[in-house]
mmCIF file of C-alpha atoms and ligand atoms in Angstrom:
data_model
loop_
_atom_site.group_PDB
_atom_site.id
_atom_site.type_symbol
_atom_site.label_atom_id
_atom_site.label_comp_id
_atom_site.label_asym_id
_atom_site.label_seq_id
_atom_site.Cartn_x
_atom_site.Cartn_y
_atom_site.Cartn_z
ATOM 1 C CA UNK A 716 -85.674 135.230 159.467
ATOM 2 C CA UNK A 717 -88.017 132.750 158.882
ATOM 3 C CA UNK A 718 -86.885 128.740 158.865
ATOM 4 C CA UNK A 719 -85.643 126.830 156.174
ATOM 5 C CA UNK A 720 -88.260 124.113 155.090
ATOM 6 C CA UNK A 721 -87.231 120.282 154.789
ATOM 7 C CA UNK A 722 -89.711 118.199 152.960
ATOM 8 C CA UNK A 723 -90.415 114.533 153.440
ATOM 9 C CA UNK A 724 -92.763 112.083 151.782
ATOM 10 C CA UNK A 725 -94.724 109.264 153.136
ATOM 11 C CA UNK A 726 -94.436 107.295 150.004
ATOM 12 C CA UNK A 727 -97.416 104.727 149.499
ATOM 13 C CA UNK A 728 -97.342 101.480 147.060
ATOM 14 C CA UNK A 729 -99.801 98.728 147.294
ATOM 15 C CA UNK A 730 -100.814 99.187 151.035
ATOM 16 C CA UNK A 731 -97.226 99.778 152.424
ATOM 17 C CA UNK A 732 -94.819 102.982 153.400
ATOM 18 C CA UNK A 733 -91.501 103.333 152.223
ATOM 19 C CA UNK A 734 -88.921 103.923 154.811
ATOM 20 C CA UNK A 735 -85.168 104.788 154.345
ATOM 21 C CA UNK A 736 -82.152 104.148 156.688
ATOM 22 C CA UNK A 737 -79.782 107.255 156.103
ATOM 23 C CA UNK A 738 -76.031 106.866 155.530
ATOM 24 C CA UNK A 739 -74.864 110.594 156.642
ATOM 25 C CA UNK A 740 -74.430 112.636 158.352
ATOM 26 C CA UNK A 741 -72.854 110.151 160.856
ATOM 27 C CA UNK A 742 -74.958 111.498 163.686
ATOM 28 C CA UNK A 743 -78.065 110.437 161.694
ATOM 29 C CA UNK A 744 -76.631 107.536 160.001
ATOM 30 C CA UNK A 745 -78.597 103.964 160.504
ATOM 31 C CA UNK A 746 -81.569 105.888 161.711
ATOM 32 C CA UNK A 747 -84.593 105.747 159.435
ATOM 33 C CA UNK A 748 -86.836 108.662 157.787
ATOM 34 C CA UNK A 749 -89.141 109.541 155.529
ATOM 35 C CA UNK A 750 -87.069 110.516 152.262
ATOM 36 C CA UNK A 751 -86.762 113.987 151.344
ATOM 37 C CA UNK A 752 -84.331 117.264 151.578
ATOM 38 C CA UNK A 753 -84.443 121.077 151.355
ATOM 39 C CA UNK A 754 -86.784 123.068 149.301
ATOM 40 C CA UNK A 755 -84.652 125.180 147.003
ATOM 41 C CA UNK A 756 -85.390 128.830 146.338
ATOM 42 C CA UNK A 757 -88.119 129.439 144.164
ATOM 43 C CA UNK A 758 -89.836 125.747 144.566
ATOM 44 C CA UNK A 759 -92.897 124.755 146.291
ATOM 45 C CA UNK A 760 -92.728 122.039 148.753
ATOM 46 C CA UNK A 761 -94.496 119.603 146.393
ATOM 47 C CA UNK A 762 -91.824 120.480 143.761
ATOM 48 C CA UNK A 763 -88.933 119.813 146.030
ATOM 49 C CA UNK A 764 -90.453 116.370 147.279
ATOM 50 C CA UNK A 765 -90.673 115.509 143.627
ATOM 51 C CA UNK A 766 -87.219 116.272 142.805
ATOM 52 C CA UNK A 767 -85.616 114.819 146.106
ATOM 53 C CA UNK A 768 -87.439 111.664 145.710
ATOM 54 C CA UNK A 769 -86.240 111.408 141.947
ATOM 55 C CA UNK A 770 -82.758 112.280 142.969
ATOM 56 C CA UNK A 771 -82.409 109.857 145.993
ATOM 57 C CA UNK A 772 -84.415 106.968 145.191
ATOM 58 C CA UNK A 773 -85.188 107.223 141.198
ATOM 59 C CA UNK A 774 -88.673 107.225 141.226
ATOM 60 C CA UNK A 775 -91.748 109.533 140.000
ATOM 61 C CA UNK A 776 -93.821 110.427 142.560
ATOM 62 C CA UNK A 777 -97.253 112.324 142.995
ATOM 63 C CA UNK A 778 -97.583 114.316 146.389
ATOM 64 C CA UNK A 779 -101.369 113.773 147.650
ATOM 65 C CA UNK A 780 -101.936 115.637 151.034
ATOM 66 C CA UNK A 781 -99.859 117.486 153.433
ATOM 67 C CA UNK A 782 -99.669 115.768 156.749
ATOM 68 C CA UNK A 783 -100.819 118.679 158.946
ATOM 69 C CA UNK A 784 -97.976 119.965 161.259
ATOM 70 C CA UNK A 785 -94.461 121.252 161.217
ATOM 71 C CA UNK A 786 -91.629 119.685 163.347
ATOM 72 C CA UNK A 787 -88.403 121.488 164.536
ATOM 73 C CA UNK A 788 -85.141 119.816 163.130
ATOM 74 C CA UNK A 789 -81.759 121.130 163.864
ATOM 75 C CA UNK A 790 -81.602 125.355 164.491
ATOM 76 C CA UNK A 791 -83.195 127.230 161.615
ATOM 77 C CA UNK A 792 -84.790 124.041 159.836
ATOM 78 C CA UNK A 793 -88.644 122.573 159.807
ATOM 79 C CA UNK A 794 -89.775 119.398 158.644
ATOM 80 C CA UNK A 795 -92.922 119.285 156.355
ATOM 81 C CA UNK A 796 -94.448 115.971 155.238
ATOM 82 C CA UNK A 797 -96.794 115.054 152.578
ATOM 83 C CA UNK A 798 -98.172 111.618 151.599
ATOM 84 C CA UNK A 799 -97.136 110.553 148.117
ATOM 85 C CA UNK A 800 -98.024 107.889 145.571
ATOM 86 C CA UNK A 801 -95.408 106.130 143.524
ATOM 87 C CA UNK A 802 -95.996 106.815 139.993
ATOM 88 C CA UNK A 803 -93.273 104.775 138.500
ATOM 89 C CA UNK A 804 -90.060 103.067 139.264
ATOM 90 C CA UNK A 805 -88.608 100.957 141.966
ATOM 91 C CA UNK A 806 -87.112 102.775 144.738
ATOM 92 C CA UNK A 807 -83.190 102.370 144.927
ATOM 93 C CA UNK A 808 -80.736 103.952 147.732
ATOM 94 C CA UNK A 809 -78.943 106.258 145.170
ATOM 95 C CA UNK A 810 -77.922 109.007 147.345
ATOM 96 C CA UNK A 811 -78.132 109.575 151.307
ATOM 97 C CA UNK A 812 -79.534 106.031 152.215
ATOM 98 C CA UNK A 813 -78.137 102.532 152.501
ATOM 99 C CA UNK A 814 -81.137 100.396 152.743
ATOM 100 C CA UNK A 815 -84.915 100.998 151.889
ATOM 101 C CA UNK A 816 -87.831 98.934 153.464
ATOM 102 C CA UNK A 817 -91.700 98.749 152.667
ATOM 103 C CA UNK A 818 -93.718 98.433 155.808
ATOM 104 C CA UNK A 819 -96.880 96.933 155.744
ATOM 105 C CA UNK A 820 -100.009 97.688 158.027
ATOM 106 C CA UNK A 821 -98.755 96.919 161.648
ATOM 107 C CA UNK A 822 -94.994 97.373 160.748
ATOM 108 C CA UNK A 823 -94.880 101.129 161.699
ATOM 109 C CA UNK A 824 -92.769 100.357 164.383
ATOM 110 C CA UNK A 825 -90.334 97.998 163.107
ATOM 111 C CA UNK A 826 -87.535 100.587 162.287
ATOM 112 C CA UNK A 827 -85.875 103.052 164.292
ATOM 113 C CA UNK A 828 -87.142 106.365 163.223
ATOM 114 C CA UNK A 829 -85.554 109.609 163.563
ATOM 115 C CA UNK A 830 -87.259 111.412 166.579
ATOM 116 C CA UNK A 831 -88.414 114.227 164.516
ATOM 117 C CA UNK A 832 -90.180 111.902 161.660
ATOM 118 C CA UNK A 833 -92.185 109.990 164.463
ATOM 119 C CA UNK A 834 -95.216 112.255 164.503
ATOM 120 C CA UNK A 835 -95.807 112.273 160.881
ATOM 121 C CA UNK A 836 -94.717 108.563 160.298
ATOM 122 C CA UNK A 837 -97.640 107.685 163.098
ATOM 123 C CA UNK A 838 -100.067 109.592 161.207
ATOM 124 C CA UNK A 839 -99.074 107.949 157.823
ATOM 125 C CA UNK A 840 -99.520 104.717 159.596
ATOM 126 C CA UNK A 841 -103.176 105.441 160.543
ATOM 127 C CA UNK A 842 -103.704 106.407 157.182
ATOM 128 C CA UNK A 843 -102.255 103.339 155.962
ATOM 129 C CA UNK A 844 -104.602 101.520 158.187
ATOM 130 C CA UNK A 845 -107.501 103.444 156.984
ATOM 131 C CA UNK A 846 -106.725 103.213 153.450
HETATM 132 N N1 LIG B 609 -84.155 115.474 158.038
HETATM 133 C C1 LIG B 609 -85.053 114.691 159.039
HETATM 134 N N2 LIG B 609 -86.156 113.962 158.703
HETATM 135 C C2 LIG B 609 -86.601 113.853 157.435
HETATM 136 C C3 LIG B 609 -85.619 114.488 156.395
HETATM 137 C C4 LIG B 609 -85.741 114.422 154.827
HETATM 138 C C5 LIG B 609 -84.747 115.161 156.606
HETATM 139 O O1 LIG B 609 -84.666 114.974 160.247
HETATM 140 N N3 LIG B 609 -87.394 112.901 156.882
HETATM 141 C C6 LIG B 609 -83.109 116.379 158.514
HETATM 142 C C7 LIG B 609 -82.168 115.771 158.268
HETATM 143 C C8 LIG B 609 -81.018 116.715 158.162
HETATM 144 C C9 LIG B 609 -81.901 117.915 157.327
HETATM 145 O O2 LIG B 609 -83.239 117.580 157.319
HETATM 146 O O3 LIG B 609 -80.672 117.435 159.277
HETATM 147 C C10 LIG B 609 -81.584 118.019 156.014
HETATM 148 O O4 LIG B 609 -82.208 116.974 154.983
HETATM 149 P P1 LIG B 609 -81.398 116.252 153.969
HETATM 150 O O5 LIG B 609 -79.808 116.235 154.402
HETATM 151 O O6 LIG B 609 -81.868 114.805 153.616
HETATM 152 O O7 LIG B 609 -81.406 117.428 152.879
HETATM 153 P P2 LIG B 609 -81.093 117.545 151.400
HETATM 154 O O8 LIG B 609 -80.622 116.327 150.794
HETATM 155 O O9 LIG B 609 -81.352 118.447 150.710
HETATM 156 O O10 LIG B 609 -79.219 117.908 151.830
HETATM 157 P P3 LIG B 609 -77.981 118.334 150.944
HETATM 158 O O11 LIG B 609 -77.816 117.411 150.294
HETATM 159 O O12 LIG B 609 -77.280 118.941 152.431
HETATM 160 O O13 LIG B 609 -78.580 119.385 150.405
#
């Protein structure tokens, strides 16, 4: 059986990257992630990402590019990440998160990222510096 895909967004706005602190489950609470969630049957990764960011943060986003790679999560799950542009709305921690933070250039290491998010975050921060 193939792994279940979890998608996450490196959401940019005005030269900053959005970081979200998880409030659940207990083993992940307090750690920071690129927000997202599980792809549902019949959805593309991009569709799932737009839906998850709408549900969790109340914003509309546009996926831009997939960050190359795929990272293992708990058994049976893998993480795929896209850069995304904030189209409208102000992100709010509606579900799954208790704090949000916009990180400017040079601030990529200022939060305690989940280990599995770190490679994609490093690439997202590089693109932020280049962009
Ligand atoms: N991760 C993770 N990093 C990351 C995300 C979005 C998710 O390591 N950037 C992990 C955390 C969970 C699993 O992937 O073990 C599923 O993520 P979750 O709980 O955000 O997915 P949802 O929102 O689809 O979950 P359900 O509410 O349970 O459907």
